[in-house]
Amino acid sequence: MPLTCQQLLTQYPNQWQAATVHPFLTQCQQGSIQAAQFNTWLVQDYHFVIEFTRFAANLIQAAPTAHLDILLGGIIALKDELTWFQAKATERQLNLNQALQPTCKTYCQFMAGLTQQPYPVKATAFWAIELAYNQGWQGHSPMPAPYAEFADRWGNAAFTTYVELLAQQADSALQDTDETTQAQAETAFLTIARLEKDFWQMAYEGS
């Protein structure tokens, strides 16, 4: 039986909850997050999105033609997202040219390594990364200003639909894979769950 995205979520509920439910998001929802902590996250996430964009480009290189339309739409959204991050940093008077925190660096290195994996593994990882943001921000909505803008960006219904389409593409890619590739996809999913949890926590450790 081929592996599916839903099977991963069903098999590892605790790991996935840790990736999408964290005091950082709760405190954003409560409006109690400290500015320094949020700013640490914002700057590091900007660097993450740069590397994620490179990962997305690599995914497109390997994707079947039928998957290109959805993935290209994601690239357009990432272009807007990088510009948006720059605007938010300007509003907060933040320097984006800061060094990567160890957690962010580890995550970026992991994504760089994914470029050497088969397409089904990449597609599963890409879905998982986007799903973590979608569920994390959506699950802690609504948020007060100024955090509502962030929750709306990743928690809105259109982004949820996009993530569902990514799951369909990942499932399609996994359909005819061998056990080794499925195991690699499972490992990637679990690694992302751990790294997402660590990334939220980084806001406290790096501020």
Coordinates of C-alpha atoms in Angstrom, one line a residue:
M1 CA 0.0 0.0 0.0
P2 CA 1.5 3.4 -1.0
L3 CA 2.3 6.0 1.6
T4 CA 0.0 9.1 1.8
C5 CA 0.2 12.4 3.5
Q6 CA -2.8 11.6 5.6
Q7 CA -1.2 8.4 6.8
L8 CA 1.8 10.4 8.0
L9 CA -0.5 12.8 10.0
T10 CA -2.4 9.9 11.4
Q11 CA 0.6 7.8 12.3
Y12 CA 2.5 10.7 14.0
P13 CA -0.1 12.9 15.7
N14 CA 2.1 13.9 18.7
Q15 CA 5.1 14.9 16.5
W16 CA 2.8 17.0 14.3
Q17 CA 1.1 18.7 17.2
A18 CA 4.4 19.7 18.5
A19 CA 5.2 21.2 15.1
T20 CA 2.0 23.3 15.0
V21 CA 1.1 24.1 18.6
H22 CA 3.7 26.1 20.5
P23 CA 3.8 28.8 23.1
F24 CA 5.2 31.2 20.5
L25 CA 2.0 31.0 18.5
T26 CA -0.2 31.0 21.6
Q27 CA 1.5 34.2 22.9
C28 CA 1.0 35.8 19.5
Q29 CA -2.7 34.9 19.8
Q30 CA -2.8 36.4 23.3
G31 CA -0.8 39.5 22.2
S32 CA 1.7 38.7 24.9
I33 CA 4.7 37.8 22.8
Q34 CA 7.7 40.0 23.5
A35 CA 8.7 42.2 20.6
A36 CA 12.3 41.0 20.7
Q37 CA 11.1 37.4 20.4
F38 CA 8.8 38.0 17.5
N39 CA 11.5 40.1 15.7
T40 CA 14.0 37.2 16.2
W41 CA 11.5 34.9 14.5
L42 CA 10.7 37.3 11.7
V43 CA 14.3 37.9 10.7
Q44 CA 15.2 34.2 10.8
D45 CA 12.0 33.3 8.9
Y46 CA 13.0 35.7 6.2
H47 CA 16.2 33.8 5.7
F48 CA 14.3 30.5 5.8
V49 CA 11.9 31.6 3.1
I50 CA 14.9 32.5 0.8
E51 CA 16.2 28.9 1.1
F52 CA 12.7 27.6 0.8
T53 CA 12.3 29.5 -2.5
R54 CA 15.5 27.8 -3.7
F55 CA 14.0 24.4 -2.7
A56 CA 10.8 25.2 -4.5
A57 CA 12.8 26.0 -7.7
N58 CA 14.5 22.6 -7.4
L59 CA 11.2 20.9 -6.9
I60 CA 9.9 22.4 -10.1
Q61 CA 12.9 21.1 -12.0
A62 CA 12.0 17.5 -11.0
A63 CA 8.2 17.8 -11.1
P64 CA 6.0 16.1 -13.7
T65 CA 4.3 18.5 -16.1
A66 CA 0.9 18.0 -14.5
H67 CA 2.3 19.4 -11.2
L68 CA 3.8 22.6 -12.6
D69 CA 0.8 24.8 -12.5
I70 CA 0.3 24.5 -8.8
L71 CA 4.0 24.8 -8.0
L72 CA 4.5 27.9 -10.2
G73 CA 1.6 29.5 -8.4
G74 CA 3.5 28.9 -5.2
I75 CA 6.7 30.5 -6.6
I76 CA 4.7 33.6 -7.4
A77 CA 3.4 33.7 -3.8
L78 CA 6.9 33.3 -2.5
K79 CA 8.1 36.3 -4.5
D80 CA 5.3 38.4 -2.8
E81 CA 6.2 36.9 0.6
L82 CA 9.8 37.9 0.4
T83 CA 8.8 41.5 -0.5
W84 CA 6.3 41.4 2.3
F85 CA 9.0 40.3 4.8
Q86 CA 11.2 43.2 3.8
A87 CA 8.3 45.6 4.3
K88 CA 7.6 44.2 7.8
A89 CA 11.3 44.5 8.7
T90 CA 11.3 48.1 7.6
E91 CA 8.2 48.8 9.7
R92 CA 9.9 47.3 12.7
Q93 CA 13.3 48.9 11.9
L94 CA 15.0 45.5 11.7
N95 CA 18.2 44.6 10.0
L96 CA 17.6 41.5 7.8
N97 CA 21.4 41.0 7.3
Q98 CA 21.8 39.1 10.5
A99 CA 23.5 35.8 10.8
L100 CA 21.4 32.7 10.8
Q101 CA 20.6 31.2 14.2
P102 CA 21.8 27.6 14.6
T103 CA 18.2 26.3 14.3
C104 CA 17.6 28.2 11.1
K105 CA 20.9 27.1 9.7
T106 CA 20.1 23.5 10.4
Y107 CA 16.7 23.8 8.7
C108 CA 18.2 25.4 5.7
Q109 CA 20.9 22.8 5.4
F110 CA 18.2 20.1 5.6
M111 CA 16.3 21.7 2.7
A112 CA 19.5 21.9 0.7
G113 CA 20.0 18.2 1.2
L114 CA 16.4 17.5 0.0
T115 CA 17.4 18.6 -3.4
Q116 CA 19.3 15.4 -3.8
Q117 CA 16.3 13.2 -2.9
P118 CA 13.8 11.7 -5.4
Y119 CA 10.8 13.8 -6.4
P120 CA 8.3 12.0 -4.2
V121 CA 10.4 12.8 -1.1
K122 CA 10.8 16.4 -2.1
A123 CA 7.0 16.7 -2.8
T124 CA 6.2 15.3 0.6
A125 CA 8.6 17.6 2.4
F126 CA 7.3 20.7 0.5
W127 CA 3.8 19.8 1.5
A128 CA 4.7 19.3 5.1
I129 CA 6.5 22.6 5.4
E130 CA 3.6 24.5 4.0
L131 CA 1.1 22.6 6.1
A132 CA 3.0 23.3 9.3
Y133 CA 2.6 27.1 8.6
N134 CA -1.0 26.7 7.5
Q135 CA -2.1 24.7 10.5
G136 CA 0.1 26.6 13.0
W137 CA -1.2 30.0 12.2
Q138 CA -4.7 29.0 11.4
G139 CA -5.0 27.0 14.6
H140 CA -4.1 30.1 16.6
S141 CA -6.4 32.5 14.8
P142 CA -7.8 35.1 15.3
M143 CA -4.8 37.1 16.5
P144 CA -4.7 40.7 17.6
A145 CA -2.8 43.4 15.7
P146 CA 0.0 43.4 14.6
Y147 CA 0.0 39.6 14.5
A148 CA -3.4 39.2 12.7
E149 CA -1.6 40.0 9.4
F150 CA 0.7 37.1 9.9
A151 CA -2.0 34.7 10.9
D152 CA -4.1 35.7 7.9
R153 CA -1.2 35.3 5.5
W154 CA -0.7 31.6 6.3
G155 CA -4.1 30.7 7.8
N156 CA -6.4 31.9 5.1
A157 CA -8.7 29.6 3.2
A158 CA -6.9 30.0 -0.1
F159 CA -3.6 28.9 1.4
T160 CA -5.4 25.9 2.9
T161 CA -6.7 24.9 -0.5
Y162 CA -3.2 25.3 -1.9
V163 CA -1.7 23.0 0.8
E164 CA -4.5 20.4 0.0
L165 CA -3.4 20.5 -3.6
L166 CA 0.2 19.9 -2.6
A167 CA -0.9 16.9 -0.6
Q168 CA -2.7 15.5 -3.7
Q169 CA 0.5 16.0 -5.7
A170 CA 2.7 14.3 -3.1
D171 CA 0.3 11.4 -2.8
S172 CA 0.4 11.0 -6.6
A173 CA 4.2 11.1 -6.6
L174 CA 4.3 8.4 -3.8
Q175 CA 1.8 6.2 -5.6
D176 CA 4.3 3.9 -7.4
T177 CA 7.4 4.3 -5.2
D178 CA 9.4 1.5 -3.5
E179 CA 9.7 1.0 0.2
T180 CA 13.0 2.9 0.3
T181 CA 11.6 6.0 -1.1
Q182 CA 8.6 5.9 1.1
A183 CA 10.8 5.5 4.1
Q184 CA 12.8 8.5 3.0
A185 CA 9.6 10.5 2.7
E186 CA 8.5 9.4 6.2
T187 CA 11.9 10.5 7.6
A188 CA 11.7 13.8 5.9
F189 CA 8.2 14.4 7.4
L190 CA 9.4 13.6 10.9
T191 CA 12.5 15.8 10.5
I192 CA 10.3 18.7 9.4
A193 CA 8.0 18.2 12.4
R194 CA 11.0 18.4 14.7
L195 CA 12.6 21.4 12.9
E196 CA 9.3 23.3 12.9
K197 CA 9.0 22.9 16.7
D198 CA 12.6 24.0 17.1
F199 CA 12.0 27.0 14.8
W200 CA 9.2 28.4 17.0
Q201 CA 11.4 27.8 20.1
M202 CA 14.3 29.7 18.5
A203 CA 12.4 32.9 19.0
Y204 CA 13.0 32.6 22.7
E205 CA 16.6 31.3 22.5
G206 CA 17.8 33.8 20.0
S207 CA 16.2 37.0 21.2

